[in-house]
Coordinates of C-alpha atoms in Angstrom, one line a residue:
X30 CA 25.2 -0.5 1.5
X31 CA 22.1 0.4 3.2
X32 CA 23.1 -1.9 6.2
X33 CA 26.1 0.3 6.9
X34 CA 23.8 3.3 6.1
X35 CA 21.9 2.2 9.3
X36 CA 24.7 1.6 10.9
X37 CA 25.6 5.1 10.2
X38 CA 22.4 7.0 11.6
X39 CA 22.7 4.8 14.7
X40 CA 25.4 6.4 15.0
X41 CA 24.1 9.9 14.9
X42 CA 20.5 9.6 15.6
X43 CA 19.8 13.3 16.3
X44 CA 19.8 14.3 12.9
X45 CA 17.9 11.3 11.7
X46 CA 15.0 11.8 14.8
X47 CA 14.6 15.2 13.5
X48 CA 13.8 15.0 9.9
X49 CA 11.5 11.1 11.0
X50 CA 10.0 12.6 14.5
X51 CA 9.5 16.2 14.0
X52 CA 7.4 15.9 10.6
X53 CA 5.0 14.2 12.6
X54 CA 4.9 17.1 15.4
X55 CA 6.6 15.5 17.6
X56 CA 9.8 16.5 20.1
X57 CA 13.0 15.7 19.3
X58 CA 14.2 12.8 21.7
X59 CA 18.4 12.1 21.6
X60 CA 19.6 9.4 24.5
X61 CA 16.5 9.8 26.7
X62 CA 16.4 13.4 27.0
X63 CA 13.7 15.6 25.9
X64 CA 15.0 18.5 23.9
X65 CA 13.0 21.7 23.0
X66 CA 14.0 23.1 19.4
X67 CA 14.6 26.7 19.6
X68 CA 13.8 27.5 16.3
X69 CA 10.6 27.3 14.3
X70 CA 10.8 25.1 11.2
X71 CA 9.9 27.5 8.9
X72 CA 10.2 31.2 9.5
X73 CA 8.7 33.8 6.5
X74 CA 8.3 36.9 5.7
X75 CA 7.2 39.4 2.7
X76 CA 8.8 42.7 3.6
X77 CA 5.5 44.6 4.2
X78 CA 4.8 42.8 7.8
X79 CA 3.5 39.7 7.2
X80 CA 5.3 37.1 8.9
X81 CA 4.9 33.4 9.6
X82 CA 6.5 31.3 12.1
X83 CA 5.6 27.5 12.0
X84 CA 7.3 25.1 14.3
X85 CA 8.0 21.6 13.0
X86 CA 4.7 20.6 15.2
X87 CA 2.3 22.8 13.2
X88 CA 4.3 22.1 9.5
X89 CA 3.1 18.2 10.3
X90 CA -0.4 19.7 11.3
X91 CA -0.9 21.6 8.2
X92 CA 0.7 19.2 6.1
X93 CA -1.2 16.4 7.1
X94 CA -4.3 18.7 6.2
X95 CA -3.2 19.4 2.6
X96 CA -2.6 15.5 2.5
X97 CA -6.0 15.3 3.2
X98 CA -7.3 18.0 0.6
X99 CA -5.3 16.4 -2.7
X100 CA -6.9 12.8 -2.0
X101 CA -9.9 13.6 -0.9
X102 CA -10.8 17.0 -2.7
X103 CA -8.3 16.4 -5.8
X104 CA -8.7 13.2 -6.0
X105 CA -5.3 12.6 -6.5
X106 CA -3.7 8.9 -6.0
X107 CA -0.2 7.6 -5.2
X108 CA 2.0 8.5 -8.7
X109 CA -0.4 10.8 -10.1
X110 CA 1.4 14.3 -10.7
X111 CA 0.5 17.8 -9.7
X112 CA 2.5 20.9 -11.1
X113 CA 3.1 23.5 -8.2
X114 CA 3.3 26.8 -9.6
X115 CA 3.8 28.8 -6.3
X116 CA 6.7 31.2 -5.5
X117 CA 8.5 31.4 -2.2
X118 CA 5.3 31.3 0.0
X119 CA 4.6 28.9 3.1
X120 CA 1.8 27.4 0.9
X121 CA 4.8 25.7 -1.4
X122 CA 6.5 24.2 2.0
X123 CA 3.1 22.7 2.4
X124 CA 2.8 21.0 -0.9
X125 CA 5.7 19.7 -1.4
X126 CA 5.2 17.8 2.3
X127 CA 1.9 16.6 1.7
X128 CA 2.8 15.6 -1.5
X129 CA 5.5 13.4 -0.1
X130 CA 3.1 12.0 2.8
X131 CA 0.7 11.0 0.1
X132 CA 3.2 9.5 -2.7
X133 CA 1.7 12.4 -5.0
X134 CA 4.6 13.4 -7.6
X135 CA 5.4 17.3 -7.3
X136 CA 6.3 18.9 -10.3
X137 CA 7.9 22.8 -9.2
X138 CA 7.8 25.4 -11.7
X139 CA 8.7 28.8 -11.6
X140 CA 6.2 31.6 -11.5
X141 CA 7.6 33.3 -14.2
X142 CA 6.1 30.8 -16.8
X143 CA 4.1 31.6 -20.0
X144 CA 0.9 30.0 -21.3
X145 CA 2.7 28.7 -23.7
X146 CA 5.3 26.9 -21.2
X147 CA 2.7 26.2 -18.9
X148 CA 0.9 24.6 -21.7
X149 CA 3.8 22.5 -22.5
X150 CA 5.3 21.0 -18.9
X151 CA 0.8 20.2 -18.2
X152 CA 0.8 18.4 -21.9
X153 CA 4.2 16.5 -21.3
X154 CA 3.4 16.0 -18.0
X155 CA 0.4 14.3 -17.5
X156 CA -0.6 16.3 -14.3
X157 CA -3.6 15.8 -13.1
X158 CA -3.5 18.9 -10.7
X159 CA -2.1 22.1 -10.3
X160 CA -1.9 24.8 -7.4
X161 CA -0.7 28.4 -8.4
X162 CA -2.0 31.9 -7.0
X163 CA -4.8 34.3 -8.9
X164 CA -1.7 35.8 -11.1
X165 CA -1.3 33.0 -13.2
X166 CA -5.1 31.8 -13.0
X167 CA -6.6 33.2 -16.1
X168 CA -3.3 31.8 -17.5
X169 CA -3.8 28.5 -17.1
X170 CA -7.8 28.9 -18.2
X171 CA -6.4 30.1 -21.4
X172 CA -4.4 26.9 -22.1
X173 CA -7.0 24.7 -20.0
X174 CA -8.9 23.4 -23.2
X175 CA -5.7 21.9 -24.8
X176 CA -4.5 19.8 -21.7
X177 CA -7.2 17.1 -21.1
X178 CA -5.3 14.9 -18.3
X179 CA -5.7 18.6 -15.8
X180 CA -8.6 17.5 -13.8
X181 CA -8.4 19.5 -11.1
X182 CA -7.1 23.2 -10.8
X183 CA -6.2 24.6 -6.8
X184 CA -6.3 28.0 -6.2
X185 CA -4.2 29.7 -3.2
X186 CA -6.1 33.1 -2.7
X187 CA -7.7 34.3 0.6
X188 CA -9.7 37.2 -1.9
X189 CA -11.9 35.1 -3.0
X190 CA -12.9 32.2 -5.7
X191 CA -12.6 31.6 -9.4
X192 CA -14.7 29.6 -11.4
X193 CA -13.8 26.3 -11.9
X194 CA -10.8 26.1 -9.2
X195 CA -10.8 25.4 -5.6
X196 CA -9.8 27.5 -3.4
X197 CA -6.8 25.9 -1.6
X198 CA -7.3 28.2 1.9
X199 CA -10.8 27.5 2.3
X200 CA -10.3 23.8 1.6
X201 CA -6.9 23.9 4.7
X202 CA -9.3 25.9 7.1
X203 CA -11.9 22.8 6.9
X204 CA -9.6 19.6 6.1
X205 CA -9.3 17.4 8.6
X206 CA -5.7 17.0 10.3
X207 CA -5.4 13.2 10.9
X208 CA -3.7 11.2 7.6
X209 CA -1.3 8.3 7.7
X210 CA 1.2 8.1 5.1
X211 CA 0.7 6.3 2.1
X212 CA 3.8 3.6 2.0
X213 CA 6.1 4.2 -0.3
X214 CA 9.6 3.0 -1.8
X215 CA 13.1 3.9 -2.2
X216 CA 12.4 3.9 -6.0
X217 CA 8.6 5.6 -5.9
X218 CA 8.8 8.7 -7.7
X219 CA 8.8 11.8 -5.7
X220 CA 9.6 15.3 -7.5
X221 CA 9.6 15.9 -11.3
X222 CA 11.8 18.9 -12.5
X223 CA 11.7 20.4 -16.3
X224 CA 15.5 21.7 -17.1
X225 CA 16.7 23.0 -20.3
X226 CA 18.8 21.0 -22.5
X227 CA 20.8 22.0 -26.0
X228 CA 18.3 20.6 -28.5
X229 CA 14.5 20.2 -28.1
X230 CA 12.1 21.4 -25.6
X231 CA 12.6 21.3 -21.6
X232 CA 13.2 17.5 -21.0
X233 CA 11.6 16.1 -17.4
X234 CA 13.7 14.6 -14.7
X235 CA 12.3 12.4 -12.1
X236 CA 13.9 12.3 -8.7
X237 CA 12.8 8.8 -6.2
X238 CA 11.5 9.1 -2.6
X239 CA 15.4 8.4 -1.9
X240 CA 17.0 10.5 -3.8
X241 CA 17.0 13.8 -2.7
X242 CA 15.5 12.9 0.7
X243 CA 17.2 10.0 1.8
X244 CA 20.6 10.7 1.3
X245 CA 21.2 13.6 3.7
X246 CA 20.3 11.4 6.4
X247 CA 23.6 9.1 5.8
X248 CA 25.8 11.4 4.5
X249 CA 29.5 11.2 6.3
X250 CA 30.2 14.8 5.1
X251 CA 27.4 16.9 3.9
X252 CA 27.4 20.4 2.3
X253 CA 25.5 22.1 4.7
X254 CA 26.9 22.4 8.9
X255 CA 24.1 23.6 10.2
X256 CA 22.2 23.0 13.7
X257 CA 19.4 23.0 15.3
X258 CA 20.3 26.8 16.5
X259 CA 20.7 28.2 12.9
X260 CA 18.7 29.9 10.6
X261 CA 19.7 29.3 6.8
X262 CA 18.2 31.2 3.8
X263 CA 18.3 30.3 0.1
X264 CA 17.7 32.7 -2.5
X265 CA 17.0 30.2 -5.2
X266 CA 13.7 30.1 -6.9
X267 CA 11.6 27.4 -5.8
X268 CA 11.5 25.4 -9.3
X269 CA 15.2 24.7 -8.6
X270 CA 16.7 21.7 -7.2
X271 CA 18.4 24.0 -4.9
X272 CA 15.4 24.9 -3.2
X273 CA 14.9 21.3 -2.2
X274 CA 18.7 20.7 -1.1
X275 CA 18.9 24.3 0.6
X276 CA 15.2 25.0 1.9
X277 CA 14.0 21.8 2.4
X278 CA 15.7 18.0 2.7
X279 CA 19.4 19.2 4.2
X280 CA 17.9 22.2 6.8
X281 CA 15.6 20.2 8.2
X282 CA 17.5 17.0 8.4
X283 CA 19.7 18.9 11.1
X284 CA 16.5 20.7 12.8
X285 CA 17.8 24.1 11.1
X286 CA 15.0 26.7 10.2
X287 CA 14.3 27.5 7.0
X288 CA 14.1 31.3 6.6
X289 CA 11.9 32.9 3.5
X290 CA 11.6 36.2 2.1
X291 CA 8.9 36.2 -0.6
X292 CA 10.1 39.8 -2.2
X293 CA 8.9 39.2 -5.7
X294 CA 12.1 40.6 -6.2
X295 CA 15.1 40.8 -4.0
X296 CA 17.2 43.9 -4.8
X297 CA 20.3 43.9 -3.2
X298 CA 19.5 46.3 -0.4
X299 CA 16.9 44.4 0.6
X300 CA 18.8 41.1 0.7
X301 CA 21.6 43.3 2.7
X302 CA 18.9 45.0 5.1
X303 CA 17.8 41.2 5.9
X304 CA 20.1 39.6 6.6
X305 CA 21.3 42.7 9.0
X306 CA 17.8 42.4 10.7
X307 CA 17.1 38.7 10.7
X308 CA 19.5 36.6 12.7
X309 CA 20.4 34.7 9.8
X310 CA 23.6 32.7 10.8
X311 CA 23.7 30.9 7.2
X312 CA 22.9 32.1 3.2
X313 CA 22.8 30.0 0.2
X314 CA 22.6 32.4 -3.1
X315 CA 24.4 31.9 -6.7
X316 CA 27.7 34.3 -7.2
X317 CA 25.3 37.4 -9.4
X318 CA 23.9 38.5 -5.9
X319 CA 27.5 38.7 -3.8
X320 CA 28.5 40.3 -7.3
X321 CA 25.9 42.9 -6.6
X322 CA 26.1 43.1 -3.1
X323 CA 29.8 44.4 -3.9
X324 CA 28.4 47.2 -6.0
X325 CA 26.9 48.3 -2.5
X326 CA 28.2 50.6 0.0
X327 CA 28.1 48.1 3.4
X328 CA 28.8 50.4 6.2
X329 CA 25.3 50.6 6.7
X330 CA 25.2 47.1 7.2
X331 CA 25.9 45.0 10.1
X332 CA 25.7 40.9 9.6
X333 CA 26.0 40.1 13.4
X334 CA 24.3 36.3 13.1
X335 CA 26.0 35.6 9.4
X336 CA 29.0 33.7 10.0
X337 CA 28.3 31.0 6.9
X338 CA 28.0 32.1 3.2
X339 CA 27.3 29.2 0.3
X340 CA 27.7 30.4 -3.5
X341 CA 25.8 27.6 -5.9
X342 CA 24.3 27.5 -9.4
X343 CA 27.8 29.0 -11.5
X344 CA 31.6 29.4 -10.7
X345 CA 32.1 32.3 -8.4
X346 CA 35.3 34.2 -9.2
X347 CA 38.1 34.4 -6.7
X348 CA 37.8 38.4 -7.1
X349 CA 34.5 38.0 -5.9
X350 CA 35.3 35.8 -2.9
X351 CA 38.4 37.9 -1.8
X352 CA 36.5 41.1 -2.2
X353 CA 33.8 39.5 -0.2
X354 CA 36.1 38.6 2.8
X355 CA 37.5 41.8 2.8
X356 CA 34.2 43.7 3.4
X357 CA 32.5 41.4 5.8
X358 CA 35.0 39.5 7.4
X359 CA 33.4 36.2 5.9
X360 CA 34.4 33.2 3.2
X361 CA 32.3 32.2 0.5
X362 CA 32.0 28.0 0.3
X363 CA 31.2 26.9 -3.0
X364 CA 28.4 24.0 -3.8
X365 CA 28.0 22.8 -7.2
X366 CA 25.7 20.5 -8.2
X367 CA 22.9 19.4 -10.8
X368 CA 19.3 19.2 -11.3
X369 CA 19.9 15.4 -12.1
X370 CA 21.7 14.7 -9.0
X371 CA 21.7 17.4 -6.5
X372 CA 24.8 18.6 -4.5
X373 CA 28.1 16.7 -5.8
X374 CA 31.2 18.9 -4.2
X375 CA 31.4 21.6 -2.0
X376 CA 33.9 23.4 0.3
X377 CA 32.8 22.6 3.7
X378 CA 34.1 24.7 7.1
X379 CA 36.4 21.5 8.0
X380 CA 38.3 22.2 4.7
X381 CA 41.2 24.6 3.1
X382 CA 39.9 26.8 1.1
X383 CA 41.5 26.5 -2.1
X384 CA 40.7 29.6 -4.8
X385 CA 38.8 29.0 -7.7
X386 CA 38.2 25.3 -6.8
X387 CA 34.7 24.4 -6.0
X388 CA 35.9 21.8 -2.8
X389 CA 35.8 18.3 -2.5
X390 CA 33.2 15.3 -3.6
X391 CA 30.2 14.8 -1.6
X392 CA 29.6 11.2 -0.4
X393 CA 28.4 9.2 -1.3
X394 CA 30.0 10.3 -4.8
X395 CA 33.0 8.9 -6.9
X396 CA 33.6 11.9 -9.1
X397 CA 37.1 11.4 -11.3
X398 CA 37.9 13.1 -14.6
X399 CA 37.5 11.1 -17.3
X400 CA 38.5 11.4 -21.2
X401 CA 36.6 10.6 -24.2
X402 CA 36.9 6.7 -23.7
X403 CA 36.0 7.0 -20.1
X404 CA 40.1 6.6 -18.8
X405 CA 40.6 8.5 -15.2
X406 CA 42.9 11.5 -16.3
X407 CA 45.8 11.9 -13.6
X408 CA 45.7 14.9 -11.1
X409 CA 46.0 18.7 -13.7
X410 CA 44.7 17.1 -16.7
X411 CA 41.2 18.4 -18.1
X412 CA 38.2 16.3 -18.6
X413 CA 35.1 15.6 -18.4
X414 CA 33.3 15.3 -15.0
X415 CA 32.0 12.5 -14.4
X416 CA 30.5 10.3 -11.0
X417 CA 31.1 6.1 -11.1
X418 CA 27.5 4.7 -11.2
X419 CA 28.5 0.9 -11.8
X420 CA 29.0 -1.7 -9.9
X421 CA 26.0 0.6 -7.7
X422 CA 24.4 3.8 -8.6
X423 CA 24.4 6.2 -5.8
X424 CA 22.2 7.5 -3.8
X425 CA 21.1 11.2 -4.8
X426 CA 20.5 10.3 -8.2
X427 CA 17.6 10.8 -10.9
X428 CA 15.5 8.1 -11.7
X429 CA 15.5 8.9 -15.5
X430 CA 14.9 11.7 -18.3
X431 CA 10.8 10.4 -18.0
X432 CA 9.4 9.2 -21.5
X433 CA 13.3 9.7 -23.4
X434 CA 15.3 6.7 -22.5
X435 CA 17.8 7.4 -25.3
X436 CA 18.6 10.6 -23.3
X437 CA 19.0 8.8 -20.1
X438 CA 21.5 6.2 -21.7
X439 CA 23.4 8.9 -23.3
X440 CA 24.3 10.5 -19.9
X441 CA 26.2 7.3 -19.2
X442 CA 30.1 6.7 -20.4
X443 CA 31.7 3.5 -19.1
X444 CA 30.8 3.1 -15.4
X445 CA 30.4 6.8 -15.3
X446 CA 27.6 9.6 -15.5
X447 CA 28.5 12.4 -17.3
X448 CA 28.2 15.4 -15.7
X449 CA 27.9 17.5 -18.9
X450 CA 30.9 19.8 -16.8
X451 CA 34.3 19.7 -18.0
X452 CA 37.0 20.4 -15.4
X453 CA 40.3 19.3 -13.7
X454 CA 41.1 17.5 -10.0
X455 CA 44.5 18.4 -8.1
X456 CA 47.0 16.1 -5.8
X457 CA 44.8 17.0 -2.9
X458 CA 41.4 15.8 -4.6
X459 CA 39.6 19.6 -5.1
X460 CA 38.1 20.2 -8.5
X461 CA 38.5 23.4 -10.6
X462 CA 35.0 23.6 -12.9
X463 CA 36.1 24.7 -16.6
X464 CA 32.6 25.3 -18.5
X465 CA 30.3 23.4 -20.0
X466 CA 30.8 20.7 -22.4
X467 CA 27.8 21.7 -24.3
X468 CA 25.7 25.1 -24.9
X469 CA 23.9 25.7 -21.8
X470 CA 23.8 28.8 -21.0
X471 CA 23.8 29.6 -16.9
X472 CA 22.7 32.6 -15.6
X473 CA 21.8 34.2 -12.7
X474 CA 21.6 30.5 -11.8
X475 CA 19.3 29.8 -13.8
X476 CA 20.4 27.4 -16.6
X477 CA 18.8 28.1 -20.3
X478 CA 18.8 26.2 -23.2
X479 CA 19.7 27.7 -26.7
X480 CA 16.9 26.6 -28.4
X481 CA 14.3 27.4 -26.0
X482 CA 15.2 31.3 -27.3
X483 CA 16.3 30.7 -30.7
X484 CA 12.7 28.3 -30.8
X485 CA 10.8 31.9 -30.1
X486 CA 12.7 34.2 -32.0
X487 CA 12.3 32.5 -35.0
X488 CA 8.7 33.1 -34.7
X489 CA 9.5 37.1 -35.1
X490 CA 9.2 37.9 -38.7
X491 CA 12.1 39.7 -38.5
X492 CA 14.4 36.2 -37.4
X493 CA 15.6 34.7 -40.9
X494 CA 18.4 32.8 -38.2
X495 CA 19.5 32.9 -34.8
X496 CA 22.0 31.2 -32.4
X497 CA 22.0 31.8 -29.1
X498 CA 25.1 31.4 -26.9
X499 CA 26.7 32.8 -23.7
X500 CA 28.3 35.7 -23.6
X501 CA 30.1 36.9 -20.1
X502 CA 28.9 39.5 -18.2
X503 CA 30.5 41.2 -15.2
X504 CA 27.5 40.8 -12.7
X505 CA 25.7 37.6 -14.2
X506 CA 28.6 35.4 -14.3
X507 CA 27.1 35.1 -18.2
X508 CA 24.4 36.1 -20.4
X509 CA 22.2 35.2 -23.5
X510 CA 23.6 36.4 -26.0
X511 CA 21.4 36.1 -29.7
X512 CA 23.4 36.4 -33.3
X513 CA 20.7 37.5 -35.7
X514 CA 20.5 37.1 -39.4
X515 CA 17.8 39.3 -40.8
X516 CA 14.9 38.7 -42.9
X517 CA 15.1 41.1 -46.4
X518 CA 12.0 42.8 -44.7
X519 CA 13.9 44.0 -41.6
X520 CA 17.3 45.1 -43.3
X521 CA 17.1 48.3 -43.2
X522 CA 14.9 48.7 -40.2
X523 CA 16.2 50.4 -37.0
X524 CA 18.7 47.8 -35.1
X525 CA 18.7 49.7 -32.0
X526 CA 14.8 49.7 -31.9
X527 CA 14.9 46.0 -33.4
X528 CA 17.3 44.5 -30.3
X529 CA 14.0 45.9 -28.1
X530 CA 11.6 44.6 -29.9
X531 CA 13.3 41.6 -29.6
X532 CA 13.9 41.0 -26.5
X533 CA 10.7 42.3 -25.3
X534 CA 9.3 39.6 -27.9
X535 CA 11.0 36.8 -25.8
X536 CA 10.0 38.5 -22.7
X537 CA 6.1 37.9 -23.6
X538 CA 6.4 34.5 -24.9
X539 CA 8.5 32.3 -22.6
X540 CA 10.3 32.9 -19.5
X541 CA 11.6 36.2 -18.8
X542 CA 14.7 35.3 -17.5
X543 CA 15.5 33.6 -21.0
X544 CA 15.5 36.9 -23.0
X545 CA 19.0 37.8 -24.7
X546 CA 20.7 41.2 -23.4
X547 CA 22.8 40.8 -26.0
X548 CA 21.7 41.1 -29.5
X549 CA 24.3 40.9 -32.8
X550 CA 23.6 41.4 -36.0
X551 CA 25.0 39.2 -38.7
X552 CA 25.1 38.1 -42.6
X553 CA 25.7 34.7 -41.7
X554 CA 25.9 32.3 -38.9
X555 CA 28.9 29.4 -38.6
X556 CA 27.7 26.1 -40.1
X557 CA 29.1 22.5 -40.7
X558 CA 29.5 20.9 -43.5
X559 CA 25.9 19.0 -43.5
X560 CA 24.5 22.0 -42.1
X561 CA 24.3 21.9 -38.4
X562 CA 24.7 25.2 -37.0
X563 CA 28.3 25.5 -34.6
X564 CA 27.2 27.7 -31.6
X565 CA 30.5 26.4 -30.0
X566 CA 32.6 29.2 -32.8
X567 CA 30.3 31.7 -31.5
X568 CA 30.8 31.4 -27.9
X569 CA 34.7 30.7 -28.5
X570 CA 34.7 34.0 -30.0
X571 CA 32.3 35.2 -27.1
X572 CA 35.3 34.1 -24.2
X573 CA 37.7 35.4 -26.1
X574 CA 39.0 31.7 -26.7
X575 CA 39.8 32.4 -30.8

């Protein structure tokens, strides 16, 4: 209840004074005492010596200013939506604040967008606003025209302007730096995130004002032991839930700083070479980069601040996490979670580490396995994962699949939310993740949806059918993998030259990251009886489960 919640974070008021006090620039205060942070809030680099350090003082300053420049320059209101396009630059940090201080929904997206998905999220959307850099600026002109709610389009360039934007770092340098926040409730809407589903388009997920932010400051256990000493980074892209749980809400909860590096891409010896140079005491990255740190030869490396290591997005093998140990002295936790509720188990430091489980459930979560008529299976017997929402829904939890309520109902079984994860819970109460129970595809931690590729390659004359399923892969965790039937045109065309072509067609039209690396050629593709096309046959065969 939220009267023990209180009761709670009276408690422990530190943590609670940080994330309330500090926002608003001022000193954390615990029992009287005045107590200077050591660390700046946000600390950021690029790797070519540019670096900024803002202390929790100047990240209410500035966001207070950008508060001020989305009401009054935007013209943007409590509920209306902006889509922030920015990659992991202090500029996002800022948003996403200000956004909150006004009651302005934030919709992340990834940089690595298309017209065409750009087009889509500002058209499903509604958004009235969006913020990105010059790379993606004639972009979003091209698909301007066809999105008549985008009223206003915010530029982040210190180069100079482009017509019909407004240039975001002009408007900070001149914005005034008083605002008062606009009141707001539990059940407001806060942050909107587009995540890939097995049929249809990208479907939208609304997270509350208490969702996401709230519920780290009651937690009893949380995934992250951090203080106000430690520096954590997360490698997630900042369109990811993650990015909110591990650079945002949880850090700065406990007064931890937030360390960024905005390498467009982070190769392994640069991840390595920071986190040797940086005193980095915690890292948050999915299992493909400690897969390819492994790959690297570490006596080079010295981690002398790293003594806390999280794994999150995809099972992390227990090859992986002993191989780890061995070279650098340190354990892997695992965090696994969902775009739809954030973090739901995790190993913390106060626990066993059991191998190839992915820890315990975070409060303030019931999470049982459940069978098909939504019966707790005993301890060893494989279900569905699934987290009790009635008599109460938890804290932490989406609002809804926006503008699809027959999605939103079909997530819930029972008293329970299905977590779409099928798995099994031992005597001790640690869960073992299985795989999906449907055909998302994650890699990389990024999670894909089949149709979203077999949607674009069907648009290349040579695609009579597709089906696109995982496939394992030895860094990745798994891959895309695309089983082609040909159109007569393309039969007896070069297939080596062909699997090229077609990847570098999906490269070009949606996401990069969605392209299949693996490309198979077939007469025919598994079917039902009334003609639905079984991707599950196909990715059996994939695992090696046939």
């Amino acid at each position: 209840s939220l009267a023990a919640a209180r009761q709670r974070t009276q408690e422990s008021q530190f943590p609670v004074r940080v994330c309330a006090e500090l926002l608003e620039g001022r000193t954390a205060k615990t029992k009287g005492m005045t107590r200077e942070l050591p660390n700046p809030a946000l600390w950021w680099i690029n790797g070519r010596g540019s670096e900024v350090r803002w202390s929790f003082e100047e990240m209410g300053l500035h966001s207070r200013k950008v508060a001020n420049i989305l009401t009054d320059q935007c013209g943007l209101c409590k509920g209306d939506r902006i889509m922030v396009i920015l990659s992991r630059i202090p500029e996002w940090w800022l948003v996403i604040t200000a956004c909150i201080r006004t009651g302005i929904v934030a919709i992340p997206a990834t940089s690595q967008l298309t017209a065409k998905d750009i087009e889509y999220r500002l058209q499903a959307s509604g958004a009235k606003c969006l913020i990105t850099t010059e790379a993606l600026g004639s972009v979003v002109d091209y698909v301007t025209p066809r999105c008549t709610s985008l009223k206003t389009k915010l530029l982040v360039s210190s180069e100079g302007k482009r017509e019909g934007w407004l240039n975001f770092d002009e408007l900070l340098r001149e914005a005034p730096a008083n605002h008062t926040c606009a009141k707001t409730k539990m059940n407001d809407p806060m942050l909107v995130y587009f995540t890939s589903g097995t049929t249809g388009a990208p479907k939208m997920i609304e997270h509350s004002q208490g969702s996401l932010g709230f519920r780290p400051l009651i937690s009893q256990r949380s995934w992250l032991y951090t203080t106000s000493s430690d520096l954590i980074w997360s490698t997630a892209d900042t369109s990811w839930v993650v990015a909110a749980l591990g650079s945002f809400f949880d850090p700065w909860v406990l007064g931890t700083c937030v360390f960024i590096h905005n390498s467009p891409m982070l190769e392994n010896t640069t991840i390595l070479r920071t986190l040797s140079q940086f005193p980095i005491t915690a890292f948050l990255s999915p299992p493909t980069f400690f897969r390819m740190f492994l790959k690297e030869d570490f006596t080079s490396y010295k981690f002398k601040s790293l003594k806390y290591c999280i794994s999150g997005g995809e099972p992390i093998s227990l090859e992986v996490i002993e191989e780890w140990k061995n070279k650098t002295g340190l354990d892997i936790y695992e965090l696994y979670g969902q775009t739809e509720v954030g973090s739901i188990c995790s190993v913390s430091k106060e626990m066993k580490i059991k191998p190839g489980t992915m820890g315990k459930a975070l409060f303030p979560y019931d999470v049982q396995i459940i069978d098909q008529e939504a019966n707790i299976l005993p301890p060893g017997k494989e279900g569905e994962i699934a987290i009790r929402i009635k008599p109460e829904r938890p804290l932490g939890f989406f609002t809804q699949y926006i503008d699809t309520p027959q999605k939103t109902a079909a997530t819930i079984h029972g008293d329970f939310f299905l977590t779409g994860d099928r798995g099994v819970k031992d005597e001790d109460g640690y869960f073992k993740f299985i795989g999906r129970a449907d055909d998302i595809i994650k890699s990389s931690g990024y999670r894909i949806g089949p149709f979203e590729v077999e949607n674009v390659l069907l648009t290349h004359p040579a695609v009579a059918e597709v089906a696109a399923v995982s496939s394992p892969d030895p860094i990745r965790g798994e891959v895309v993998k695309a089983f082609v039937v040909l159109s007569s045109d393309y039969a007896t065309h070069n297939k080596e030259k062909l699997i090229v072509e077609l990847q570098e067609h999906v490269k070009k039209v949606t996401a990069p990251y969605k392209y299949p690396r693996k490309v198979e050629f077939v007469q025919k593709l598994p079917k039902s009886q009334t003609g639905k096309l079984l991707r599950k046959e196909l990715r059996d065969q994939e695992w090696g489960r046939v």
